[in-house]
Coordinates of C-alpha atoms and ligand atoms in Angstrom, one line a residue:
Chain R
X1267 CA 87.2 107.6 120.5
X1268 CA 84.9 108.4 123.2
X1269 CA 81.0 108.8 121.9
X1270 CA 80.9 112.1 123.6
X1271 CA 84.1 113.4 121.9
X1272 CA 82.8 113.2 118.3
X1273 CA 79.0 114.0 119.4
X1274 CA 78.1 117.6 118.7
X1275 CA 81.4 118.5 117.0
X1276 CA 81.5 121.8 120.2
X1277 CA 85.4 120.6 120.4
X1278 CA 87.5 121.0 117.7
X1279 CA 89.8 118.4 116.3
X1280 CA 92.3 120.6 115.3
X1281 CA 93.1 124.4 117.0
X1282 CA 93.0 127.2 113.9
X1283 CA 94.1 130.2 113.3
X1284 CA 92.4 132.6 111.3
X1285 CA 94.8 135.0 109.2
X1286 CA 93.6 137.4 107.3
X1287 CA 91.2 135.5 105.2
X1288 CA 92.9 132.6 105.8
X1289 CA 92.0 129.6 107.5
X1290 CA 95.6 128.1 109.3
X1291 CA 95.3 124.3 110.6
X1292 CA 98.2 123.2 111.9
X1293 CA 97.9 119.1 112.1
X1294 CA 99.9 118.6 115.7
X1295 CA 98.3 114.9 116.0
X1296 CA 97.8 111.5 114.5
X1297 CA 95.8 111.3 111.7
X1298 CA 93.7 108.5 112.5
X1299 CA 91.0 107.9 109.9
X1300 CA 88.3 108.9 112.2
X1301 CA 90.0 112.3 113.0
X1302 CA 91.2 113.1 109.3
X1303 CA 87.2 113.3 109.0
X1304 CA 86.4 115.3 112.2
X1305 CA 89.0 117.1 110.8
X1306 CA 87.1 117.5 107.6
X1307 CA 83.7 118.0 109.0
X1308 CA 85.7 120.8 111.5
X1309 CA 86.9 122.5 108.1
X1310 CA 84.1 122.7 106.0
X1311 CA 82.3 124.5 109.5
X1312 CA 85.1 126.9 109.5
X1313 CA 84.7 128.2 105.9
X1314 CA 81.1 128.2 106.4
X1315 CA 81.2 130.0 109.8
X1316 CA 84.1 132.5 109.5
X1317 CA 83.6 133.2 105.7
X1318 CA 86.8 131.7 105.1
X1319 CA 88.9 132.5 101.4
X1320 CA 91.4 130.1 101.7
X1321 CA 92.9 127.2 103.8
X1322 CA 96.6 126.5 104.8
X1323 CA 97.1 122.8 105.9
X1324 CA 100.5 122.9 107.5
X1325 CA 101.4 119.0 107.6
X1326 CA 105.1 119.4 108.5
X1327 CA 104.5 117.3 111.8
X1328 CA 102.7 114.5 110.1
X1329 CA 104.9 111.6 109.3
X1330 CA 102.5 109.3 107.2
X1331 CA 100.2 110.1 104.5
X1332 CA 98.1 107.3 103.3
X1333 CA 95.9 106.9 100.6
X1334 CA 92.5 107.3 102.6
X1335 CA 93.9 110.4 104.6
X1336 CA 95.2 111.9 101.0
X1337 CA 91.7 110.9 99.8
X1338 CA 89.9 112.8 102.5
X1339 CA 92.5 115.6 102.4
X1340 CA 91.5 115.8 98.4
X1341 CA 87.8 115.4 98.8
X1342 CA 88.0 118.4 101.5
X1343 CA 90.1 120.9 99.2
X1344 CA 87.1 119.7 96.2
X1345 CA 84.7 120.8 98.8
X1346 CA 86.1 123.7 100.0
X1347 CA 86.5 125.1 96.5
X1348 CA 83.1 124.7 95.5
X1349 CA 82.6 126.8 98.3
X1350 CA 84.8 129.2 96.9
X1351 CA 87.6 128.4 99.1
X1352 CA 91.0 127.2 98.5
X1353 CA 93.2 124.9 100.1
X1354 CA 97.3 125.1 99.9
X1355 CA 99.1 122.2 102.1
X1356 CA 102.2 123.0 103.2
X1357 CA 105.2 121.5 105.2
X1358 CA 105.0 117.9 103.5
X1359 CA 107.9 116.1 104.4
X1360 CA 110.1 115.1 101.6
X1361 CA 110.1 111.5 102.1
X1362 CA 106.2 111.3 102.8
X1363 CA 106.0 113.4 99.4
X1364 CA 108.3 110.7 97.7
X1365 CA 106.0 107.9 99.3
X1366 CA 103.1 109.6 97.5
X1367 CA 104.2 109.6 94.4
X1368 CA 106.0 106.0 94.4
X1369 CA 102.9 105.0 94.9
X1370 CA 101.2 107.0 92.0
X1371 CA 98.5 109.2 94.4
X1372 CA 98.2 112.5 93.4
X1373 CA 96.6 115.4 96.1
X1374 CA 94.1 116.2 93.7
X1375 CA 92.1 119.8 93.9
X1376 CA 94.7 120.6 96.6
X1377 CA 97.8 123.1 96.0
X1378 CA 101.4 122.3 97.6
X1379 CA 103.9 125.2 99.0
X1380 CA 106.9 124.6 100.7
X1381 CA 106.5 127.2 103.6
X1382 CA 103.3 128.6 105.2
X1383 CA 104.7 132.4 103.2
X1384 CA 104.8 130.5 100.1
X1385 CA 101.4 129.5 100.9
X1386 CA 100.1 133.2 101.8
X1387 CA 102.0 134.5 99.2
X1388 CA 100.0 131.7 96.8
X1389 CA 96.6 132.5 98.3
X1390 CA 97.3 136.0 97.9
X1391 CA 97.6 135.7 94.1
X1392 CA 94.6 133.3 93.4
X1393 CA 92.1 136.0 95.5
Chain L
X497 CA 102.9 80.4 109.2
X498 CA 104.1 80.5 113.1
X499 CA 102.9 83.8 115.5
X500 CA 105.6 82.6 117.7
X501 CA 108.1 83.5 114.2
X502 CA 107.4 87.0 114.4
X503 CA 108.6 90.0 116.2
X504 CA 105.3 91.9 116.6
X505 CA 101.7 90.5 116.3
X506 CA 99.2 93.4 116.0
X507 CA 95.6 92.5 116.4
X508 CA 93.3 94.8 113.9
X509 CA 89.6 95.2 114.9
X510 CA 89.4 98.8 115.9
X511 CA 89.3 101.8 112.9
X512 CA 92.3 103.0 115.9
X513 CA 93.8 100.2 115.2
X514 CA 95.3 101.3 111.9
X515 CA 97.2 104.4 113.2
X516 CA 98.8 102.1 116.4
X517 CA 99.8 99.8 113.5
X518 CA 101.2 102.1 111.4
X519 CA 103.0 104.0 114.4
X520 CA 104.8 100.6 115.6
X521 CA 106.0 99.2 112.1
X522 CA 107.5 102.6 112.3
X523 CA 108.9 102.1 115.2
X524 CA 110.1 98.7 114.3
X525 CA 111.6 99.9 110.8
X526 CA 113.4 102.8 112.4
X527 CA 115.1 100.5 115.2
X528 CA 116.0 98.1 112.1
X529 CA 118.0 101.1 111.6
X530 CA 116.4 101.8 108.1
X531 CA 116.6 105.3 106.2
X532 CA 113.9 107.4 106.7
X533 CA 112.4 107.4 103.3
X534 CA 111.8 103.8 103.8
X535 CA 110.7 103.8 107.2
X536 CA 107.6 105.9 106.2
X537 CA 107.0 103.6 103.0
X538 CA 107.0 100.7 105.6
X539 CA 105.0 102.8 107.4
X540 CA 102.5 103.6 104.7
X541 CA 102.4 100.2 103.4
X542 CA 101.3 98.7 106.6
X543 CA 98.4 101.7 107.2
X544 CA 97.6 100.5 103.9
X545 CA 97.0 96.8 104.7
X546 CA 95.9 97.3 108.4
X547 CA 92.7 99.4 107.0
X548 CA 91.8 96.7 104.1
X549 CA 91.5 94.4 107.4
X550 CA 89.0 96.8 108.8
X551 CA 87.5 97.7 106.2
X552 CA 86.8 94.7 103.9
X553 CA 87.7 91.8 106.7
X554 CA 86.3 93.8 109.4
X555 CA 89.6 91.6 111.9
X556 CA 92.5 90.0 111.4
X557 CA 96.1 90.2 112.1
X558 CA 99.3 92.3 110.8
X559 CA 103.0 90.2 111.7
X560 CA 106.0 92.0 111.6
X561 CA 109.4 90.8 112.0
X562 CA 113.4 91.4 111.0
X563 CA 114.4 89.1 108.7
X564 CA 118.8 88.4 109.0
X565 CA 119.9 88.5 105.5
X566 CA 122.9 86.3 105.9
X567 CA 126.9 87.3 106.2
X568 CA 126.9 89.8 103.3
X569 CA 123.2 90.9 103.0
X570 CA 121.3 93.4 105.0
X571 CA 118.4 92.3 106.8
X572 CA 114.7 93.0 105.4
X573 CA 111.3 93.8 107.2
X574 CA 108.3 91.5 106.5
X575 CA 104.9 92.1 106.8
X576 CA 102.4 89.5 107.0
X577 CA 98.6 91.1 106.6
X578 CA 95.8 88.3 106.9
X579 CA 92.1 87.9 107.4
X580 CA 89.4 85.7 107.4
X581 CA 86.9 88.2 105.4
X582 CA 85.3 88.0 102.3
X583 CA 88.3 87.5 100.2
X584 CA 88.9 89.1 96.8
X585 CA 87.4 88.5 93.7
X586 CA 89.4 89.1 91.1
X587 CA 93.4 89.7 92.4
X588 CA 94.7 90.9 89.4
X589 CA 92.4 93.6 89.2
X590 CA 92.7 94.8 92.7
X591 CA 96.3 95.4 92.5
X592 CA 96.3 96.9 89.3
X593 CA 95.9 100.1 90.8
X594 CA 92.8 102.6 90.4
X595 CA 90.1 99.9 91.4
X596 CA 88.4 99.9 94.6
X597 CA 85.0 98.7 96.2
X598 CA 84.6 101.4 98.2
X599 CA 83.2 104.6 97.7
X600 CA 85.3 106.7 98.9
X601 CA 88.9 105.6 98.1
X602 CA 91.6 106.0 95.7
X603 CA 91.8 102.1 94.7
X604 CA 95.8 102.8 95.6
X605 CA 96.5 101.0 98.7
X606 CA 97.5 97.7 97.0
X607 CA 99.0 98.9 94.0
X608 CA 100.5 101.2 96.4
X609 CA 102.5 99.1 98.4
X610 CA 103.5 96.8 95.9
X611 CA 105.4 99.9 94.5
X612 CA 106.5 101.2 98.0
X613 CA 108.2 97.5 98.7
X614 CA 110.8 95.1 97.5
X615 CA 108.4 91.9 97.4
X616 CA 104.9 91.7 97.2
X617 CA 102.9 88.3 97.8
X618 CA 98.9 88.1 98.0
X619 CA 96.7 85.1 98.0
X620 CA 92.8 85.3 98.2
X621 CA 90.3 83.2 98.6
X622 CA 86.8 84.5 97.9
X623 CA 84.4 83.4 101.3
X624 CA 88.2 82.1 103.2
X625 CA 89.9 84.9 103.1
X626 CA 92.7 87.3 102.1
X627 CA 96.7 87.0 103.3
X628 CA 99.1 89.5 102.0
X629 CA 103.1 89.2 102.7
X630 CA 105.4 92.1 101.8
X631 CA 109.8 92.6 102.5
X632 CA 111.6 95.4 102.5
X633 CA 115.0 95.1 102.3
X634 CA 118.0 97.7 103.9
X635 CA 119.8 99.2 101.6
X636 CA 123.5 98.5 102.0
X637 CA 125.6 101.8 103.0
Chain C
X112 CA 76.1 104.3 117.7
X113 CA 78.8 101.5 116.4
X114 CA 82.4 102.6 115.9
X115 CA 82.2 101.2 112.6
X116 CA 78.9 102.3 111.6
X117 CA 80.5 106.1 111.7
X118 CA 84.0 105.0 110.7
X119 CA 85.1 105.7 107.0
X120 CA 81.4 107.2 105.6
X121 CA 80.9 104.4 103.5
X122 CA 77.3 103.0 104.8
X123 CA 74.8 105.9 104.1
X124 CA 72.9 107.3 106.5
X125 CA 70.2 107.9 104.7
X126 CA 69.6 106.0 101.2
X127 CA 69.4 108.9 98.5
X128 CA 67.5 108.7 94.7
X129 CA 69.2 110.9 92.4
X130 CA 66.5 112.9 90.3
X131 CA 67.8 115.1 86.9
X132 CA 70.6 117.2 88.7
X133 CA 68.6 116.6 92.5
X134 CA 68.9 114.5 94.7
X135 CA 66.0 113.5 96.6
X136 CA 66.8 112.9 100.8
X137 CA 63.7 111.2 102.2
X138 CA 64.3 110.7 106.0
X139 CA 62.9 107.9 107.4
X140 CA 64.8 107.5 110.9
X141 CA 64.6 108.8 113.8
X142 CA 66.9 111.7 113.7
X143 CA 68.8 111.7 116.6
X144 CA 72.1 114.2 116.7
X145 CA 74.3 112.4 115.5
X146 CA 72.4 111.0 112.8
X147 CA 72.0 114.4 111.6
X148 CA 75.4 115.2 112.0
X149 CA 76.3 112.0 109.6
X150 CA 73.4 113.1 106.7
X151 CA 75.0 116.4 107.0
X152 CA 78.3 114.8 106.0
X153 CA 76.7 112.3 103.8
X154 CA 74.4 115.3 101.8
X155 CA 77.9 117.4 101.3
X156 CA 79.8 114.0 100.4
X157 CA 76.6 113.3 97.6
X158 CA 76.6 117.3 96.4
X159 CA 80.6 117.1 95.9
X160 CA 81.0 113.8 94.3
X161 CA 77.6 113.6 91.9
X162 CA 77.7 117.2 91.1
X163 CA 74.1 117.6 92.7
X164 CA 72.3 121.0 91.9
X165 CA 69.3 121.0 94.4
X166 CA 68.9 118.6 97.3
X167 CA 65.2 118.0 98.2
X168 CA 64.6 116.6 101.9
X169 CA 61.9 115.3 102.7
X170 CA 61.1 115.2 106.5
X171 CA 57.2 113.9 106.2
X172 CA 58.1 111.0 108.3
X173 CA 60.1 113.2 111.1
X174 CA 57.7 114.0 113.9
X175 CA 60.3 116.3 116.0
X176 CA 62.3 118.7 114.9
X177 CA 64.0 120.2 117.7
X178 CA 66.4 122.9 117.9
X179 CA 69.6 121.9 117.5
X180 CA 67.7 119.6 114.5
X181 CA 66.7 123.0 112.8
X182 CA 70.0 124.0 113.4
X183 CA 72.1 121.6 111.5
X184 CA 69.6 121.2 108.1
X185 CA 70.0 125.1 108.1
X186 CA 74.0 124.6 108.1
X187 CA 73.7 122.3 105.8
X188 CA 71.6 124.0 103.6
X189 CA 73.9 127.4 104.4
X190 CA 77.3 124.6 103.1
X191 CA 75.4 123.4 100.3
X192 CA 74.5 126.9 99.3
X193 CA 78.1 127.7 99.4
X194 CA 78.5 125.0 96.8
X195 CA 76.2 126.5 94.6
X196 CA 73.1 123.6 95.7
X197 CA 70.2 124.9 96.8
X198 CA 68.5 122.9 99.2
X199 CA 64.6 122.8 99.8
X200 CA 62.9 120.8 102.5
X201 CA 59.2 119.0 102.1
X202 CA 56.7 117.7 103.7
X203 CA 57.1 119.5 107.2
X204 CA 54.4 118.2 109.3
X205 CA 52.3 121.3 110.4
X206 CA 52.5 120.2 114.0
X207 CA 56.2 120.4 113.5
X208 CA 56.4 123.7 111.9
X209 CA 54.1 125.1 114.5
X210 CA 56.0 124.4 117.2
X211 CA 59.6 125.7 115.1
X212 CA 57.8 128.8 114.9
X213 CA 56.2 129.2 118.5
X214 CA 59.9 128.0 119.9
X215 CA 60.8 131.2 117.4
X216 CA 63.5 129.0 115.0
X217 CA 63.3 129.7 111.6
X218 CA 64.9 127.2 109.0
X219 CA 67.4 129.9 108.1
X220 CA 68.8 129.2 104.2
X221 CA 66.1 126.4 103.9
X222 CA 63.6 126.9 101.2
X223 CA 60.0 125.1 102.4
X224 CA 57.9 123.7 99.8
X225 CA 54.8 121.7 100.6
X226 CA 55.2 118.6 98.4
X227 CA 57.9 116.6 96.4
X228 CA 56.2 118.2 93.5
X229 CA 56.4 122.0 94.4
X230 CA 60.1 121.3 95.7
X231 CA 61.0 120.5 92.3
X232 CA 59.6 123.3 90.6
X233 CA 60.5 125.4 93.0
X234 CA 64.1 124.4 92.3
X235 CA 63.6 124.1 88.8
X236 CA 63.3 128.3 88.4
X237 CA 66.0 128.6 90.9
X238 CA 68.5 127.1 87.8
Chain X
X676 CA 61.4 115.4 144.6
X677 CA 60.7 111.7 144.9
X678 CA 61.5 109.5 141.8
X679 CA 58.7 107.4 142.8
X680 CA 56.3 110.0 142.3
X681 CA 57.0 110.2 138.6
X682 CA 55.9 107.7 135.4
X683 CA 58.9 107.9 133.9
X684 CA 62.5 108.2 134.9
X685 CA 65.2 108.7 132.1
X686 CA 68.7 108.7 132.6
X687 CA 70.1 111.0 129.8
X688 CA 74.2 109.7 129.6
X689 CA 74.8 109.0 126.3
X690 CA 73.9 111.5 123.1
X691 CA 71.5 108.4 122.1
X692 CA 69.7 108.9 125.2
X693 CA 68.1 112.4 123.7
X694 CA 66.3 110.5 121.1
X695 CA 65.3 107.9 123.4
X696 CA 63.6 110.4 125.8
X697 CA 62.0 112.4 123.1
X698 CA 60.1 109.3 121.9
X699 CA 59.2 108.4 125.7
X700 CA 57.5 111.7 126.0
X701 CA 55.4 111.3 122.9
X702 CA 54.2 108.2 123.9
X703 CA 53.4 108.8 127.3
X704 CA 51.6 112.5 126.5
X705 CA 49.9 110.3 123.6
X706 CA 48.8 108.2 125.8
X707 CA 47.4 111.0 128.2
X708 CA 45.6 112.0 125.3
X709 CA 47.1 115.1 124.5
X710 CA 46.5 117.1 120.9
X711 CA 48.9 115.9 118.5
X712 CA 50.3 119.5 118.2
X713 CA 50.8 119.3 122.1
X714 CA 52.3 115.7 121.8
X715 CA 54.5 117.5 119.5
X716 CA 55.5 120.7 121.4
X717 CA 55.8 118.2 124.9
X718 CA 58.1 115.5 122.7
X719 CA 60.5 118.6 121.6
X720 CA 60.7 120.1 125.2
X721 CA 62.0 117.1 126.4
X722 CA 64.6 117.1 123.7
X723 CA 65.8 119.8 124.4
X724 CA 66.2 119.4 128.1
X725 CA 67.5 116.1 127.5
X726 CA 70.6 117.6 124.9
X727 CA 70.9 120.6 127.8
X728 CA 72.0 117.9 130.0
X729 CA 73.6 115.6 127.5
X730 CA 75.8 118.6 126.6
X731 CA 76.5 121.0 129.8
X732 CA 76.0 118.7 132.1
X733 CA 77.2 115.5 130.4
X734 CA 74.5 113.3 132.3
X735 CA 71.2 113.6 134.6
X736 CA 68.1 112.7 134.7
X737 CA 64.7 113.3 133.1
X738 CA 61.8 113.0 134.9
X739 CA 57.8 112.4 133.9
X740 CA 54.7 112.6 135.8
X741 CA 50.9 112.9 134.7
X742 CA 49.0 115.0 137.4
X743 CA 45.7 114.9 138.3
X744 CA 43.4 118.4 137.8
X745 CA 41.0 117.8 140.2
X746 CA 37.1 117.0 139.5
X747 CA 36.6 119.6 136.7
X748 CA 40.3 120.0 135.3
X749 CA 41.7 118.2 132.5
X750 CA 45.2 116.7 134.0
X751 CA 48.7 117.9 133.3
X752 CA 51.9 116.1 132.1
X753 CA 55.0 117.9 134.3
X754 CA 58.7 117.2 133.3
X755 CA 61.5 117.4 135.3
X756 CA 64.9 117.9 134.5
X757 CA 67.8 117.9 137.1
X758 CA 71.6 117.6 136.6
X759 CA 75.0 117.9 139.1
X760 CA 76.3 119.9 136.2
X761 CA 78.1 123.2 136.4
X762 CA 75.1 125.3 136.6
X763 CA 74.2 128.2 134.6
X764 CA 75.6 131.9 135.8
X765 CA 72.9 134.3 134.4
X766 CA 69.5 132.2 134.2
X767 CA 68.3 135.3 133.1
X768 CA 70.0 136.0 129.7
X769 CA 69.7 131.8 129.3
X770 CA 66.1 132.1 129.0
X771 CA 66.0 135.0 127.1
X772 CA 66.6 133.3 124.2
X773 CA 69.4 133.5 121.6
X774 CA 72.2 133.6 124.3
X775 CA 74.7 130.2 123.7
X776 CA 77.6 128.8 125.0
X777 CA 77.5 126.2 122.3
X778 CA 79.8 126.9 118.9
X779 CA 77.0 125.2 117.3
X780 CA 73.8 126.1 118.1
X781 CA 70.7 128.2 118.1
X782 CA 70.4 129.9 122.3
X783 CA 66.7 128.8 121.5
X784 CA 66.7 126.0 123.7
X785 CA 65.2 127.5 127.1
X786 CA 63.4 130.1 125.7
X787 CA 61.2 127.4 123.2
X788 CA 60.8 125.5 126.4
X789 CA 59.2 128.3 127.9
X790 CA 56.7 129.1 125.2
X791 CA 55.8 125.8 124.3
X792 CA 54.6 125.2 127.7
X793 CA 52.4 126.4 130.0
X794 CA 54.4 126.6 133.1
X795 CA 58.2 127.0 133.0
X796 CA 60.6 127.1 136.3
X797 CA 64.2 127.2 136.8
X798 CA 66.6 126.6 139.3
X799 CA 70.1 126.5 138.7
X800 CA 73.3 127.5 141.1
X801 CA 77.0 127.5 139.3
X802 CA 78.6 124.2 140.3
X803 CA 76.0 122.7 142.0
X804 CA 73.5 121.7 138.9
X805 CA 70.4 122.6 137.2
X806 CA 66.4 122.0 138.0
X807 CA 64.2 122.9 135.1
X808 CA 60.1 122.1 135.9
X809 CA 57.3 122.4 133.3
X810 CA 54.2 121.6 132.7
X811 CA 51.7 121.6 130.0
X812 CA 48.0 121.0 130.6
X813 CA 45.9 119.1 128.4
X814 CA 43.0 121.0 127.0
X815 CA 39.8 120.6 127.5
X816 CA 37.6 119.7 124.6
Ligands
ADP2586 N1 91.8 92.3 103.0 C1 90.9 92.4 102.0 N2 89.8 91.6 102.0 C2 88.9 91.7 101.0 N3 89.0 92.6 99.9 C3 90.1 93.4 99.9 C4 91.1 93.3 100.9 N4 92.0 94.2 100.6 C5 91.7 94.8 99.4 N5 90.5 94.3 99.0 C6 89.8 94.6 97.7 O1 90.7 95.2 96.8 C7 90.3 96.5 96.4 C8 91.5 97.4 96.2 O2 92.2 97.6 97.4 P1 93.2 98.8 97.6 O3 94.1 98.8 96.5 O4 93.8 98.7 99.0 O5 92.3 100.1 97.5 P2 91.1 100.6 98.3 O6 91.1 100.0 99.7 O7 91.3 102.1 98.3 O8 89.8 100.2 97.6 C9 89.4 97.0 97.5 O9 88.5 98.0 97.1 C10 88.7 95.7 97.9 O10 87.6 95.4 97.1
ADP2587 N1 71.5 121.9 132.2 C1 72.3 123.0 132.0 N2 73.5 123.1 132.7 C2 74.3 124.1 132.5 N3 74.1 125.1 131.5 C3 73.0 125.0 130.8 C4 72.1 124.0 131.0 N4 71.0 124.2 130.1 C5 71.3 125.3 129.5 N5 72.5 125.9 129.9 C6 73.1 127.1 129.4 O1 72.1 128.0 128.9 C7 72.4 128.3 127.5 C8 71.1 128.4 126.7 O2 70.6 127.1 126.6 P1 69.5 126.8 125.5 O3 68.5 127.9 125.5 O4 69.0 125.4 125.7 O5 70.3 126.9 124.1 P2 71.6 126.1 123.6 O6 71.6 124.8 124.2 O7 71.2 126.0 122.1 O8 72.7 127.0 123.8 C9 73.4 127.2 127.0 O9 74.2 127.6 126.0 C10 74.1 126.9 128.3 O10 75.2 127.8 128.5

């Protein structure tokens, strides 16, 4: 990564789109470990910023899911509610989700939907 | 143990270094033709061992290669994860699952791919260093 | 900075003592932006995973404090509030907080206490 | 403007190089026996330049002079800051204070500049760069 890049966190690591309430980050790149915690730097901004309620992690383009970027991704969700914000993932693909459990990690604090609607639809409900 | 043996020799030493890792035993497991479940538990499984080398060992080196399993057999995939770092302590602990020196980790990644393969090797010396060797097998169709 | 100084938050930026349900920050490096960008991290990191009620920083040994400075302790403070931590800083010196207030930036979400002592009590009837 | 007029030339490139330039103006104003508060107020000018460039310019230079007041005057420290960088459209509303381009940040920049000092110019022309000159005076006791 290029020292400028990360420097004064002015670009994002991820585009979002705010909906509603709502807080939609759409993970289009490698989740390197350095840019699963931009990533959670970037969303911790955004709730604090834009006053999100709740965050959708669509992660239907991310093909692995280790146990540090499932740490990170948990440690952000703990985060995130204690500042009264939820986080739903959604789009997990099957065999990532199979991986996951095989190998016993569990996405603590963090709430799973199959679609970004389910994931509305779930936000919706908890407000 | 030969480099010259091996199909892909990936040099870890960079924090990047573990997603180039993890994207080429993917690539390498999906030309080897595997399903896709088990391509990303190769996957994983090398992420897994190609951030203990950054993290604990600082360097070291991740072999990859196919494996011919003989006239009836499928062929496997092995990974061969070794360092010169500190070592481990105590083995049997750190592959138990749920133990970790870090601060912030799940203690998983052994234990991890231990589940997510068919064989799981690990010898560690404490001050020599650690070397990990893992095969995954192709299921037969 | 070294790529691996940065890379997976282990190293702490800043050593912390945990005091009752505080935690005590006293800064005693130079504070250059990404440094502060790294506490930041570290401080929510520390409030999440010790359950931290208060965080008290203590800036005696920081001898500029410059806008974009002031900017991130008051995000910090305005995350950490979010979390339900209150965060107080001590020990500004008056040099410092003379020329914060002639440059017109106010420590927005920051409580100011004047000594380790008052910070505590201060947070104390906050509870 | 001749760089061999000035004490102190800084090269602001990387973010470390804020830091760096903020400590180079306290010493020198330290050693030109400025007021601690002054030392202060000169230390976080120059910061703030420094990140200005760092950050819209991506690098330039930083330069430092102490100038002679003349038989009765006390001297002055002046500090000049020039980039190639894109150049600010309404210098204006930039001074004003509160007006950012940053996601992050306070607009405060230029206008605590200004106050902090006692002379503040500005020259800057879109894509050509940016020229900010002040000067603070050391009192006289
Ligand atoms: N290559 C290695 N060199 C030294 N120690 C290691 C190595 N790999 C693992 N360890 C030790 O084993 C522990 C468990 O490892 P692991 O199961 O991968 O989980 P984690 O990395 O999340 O702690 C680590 O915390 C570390 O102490
Ligand atoms: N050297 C420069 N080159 C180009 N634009 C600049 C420069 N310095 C300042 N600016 C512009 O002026 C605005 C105000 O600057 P400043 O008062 O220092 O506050 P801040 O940096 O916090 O935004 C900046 O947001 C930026 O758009």
């Amino acid at each position: 990564m290029d020292k400028k890049e990360g420097a004064t966190m002015k670009n994002k690591v991820v585009p979002t789109i705010k909906l509603y309430d709502y807080l939609l980050v759409p993970i289009q790149i490698e989740l390197d470990d350095n840019t699963v915690e931009r990533l959670q730097m970037q969303i911790l901004h955004e709730i604090h910023e834009k006053e999100v309620r709740g965050i959708i992690i669509d992660v239907s383009m991310v093909d692995v899911i280790d146990s540090y970027i499932s740490f990170v991704l948990s440690e952000t969700a703990g985060m995130a509610k204690a500042m009264g914000c939820y986080v739903v993932i959604c789009g997990i693909q099957p065999q990532v989700a199979l991986t996951l459990s095989q190998m016993g990690i569990k996405l603590k604090d963090i709430i799973t939907a199959q679609s970004l609607e389910d994931a509305i639809n779930i936000l919706d409900k908890l407000e | 143990m030969n480099p010259q043996d091996y199909d892909i020799v990936l040099k870890i030493k960079d924090e990047s270094d573990i997603a180039v890792s993890r994207q080429m035993a993917k690539n390498f497991a999906q030309k080897m033709d595997f399903s896709l479940a088990d391509v990303t538990k190769i996957a994983t499984a090398v992420s897994e061992l190609a951030r203990n080398i950054y993290r604990y060992a600082k360097e070291g080196y991740i072999y990859i290669r196919k494996k011919e399993g003989g006239s009836e057999k499928a062929p496997a995939i092995e990974i061969l994860a070794c360092d010169r770092g500190p070592g481990i302590e105590n083995v049997e602990l750190a592959i138990s699952g749920g133990y970790t020196t870090s601060e912030r980790s799940l203690g998983l990644g052994l234990a991890g791919i231990r589940r997510l393969m068919d064989s799981f090797h690990i010898e560690s010396e404490v001050g020599k260093g650690t070397v990990v060797i893992v095969e995954k097998r192709r299921r037969v169709f």
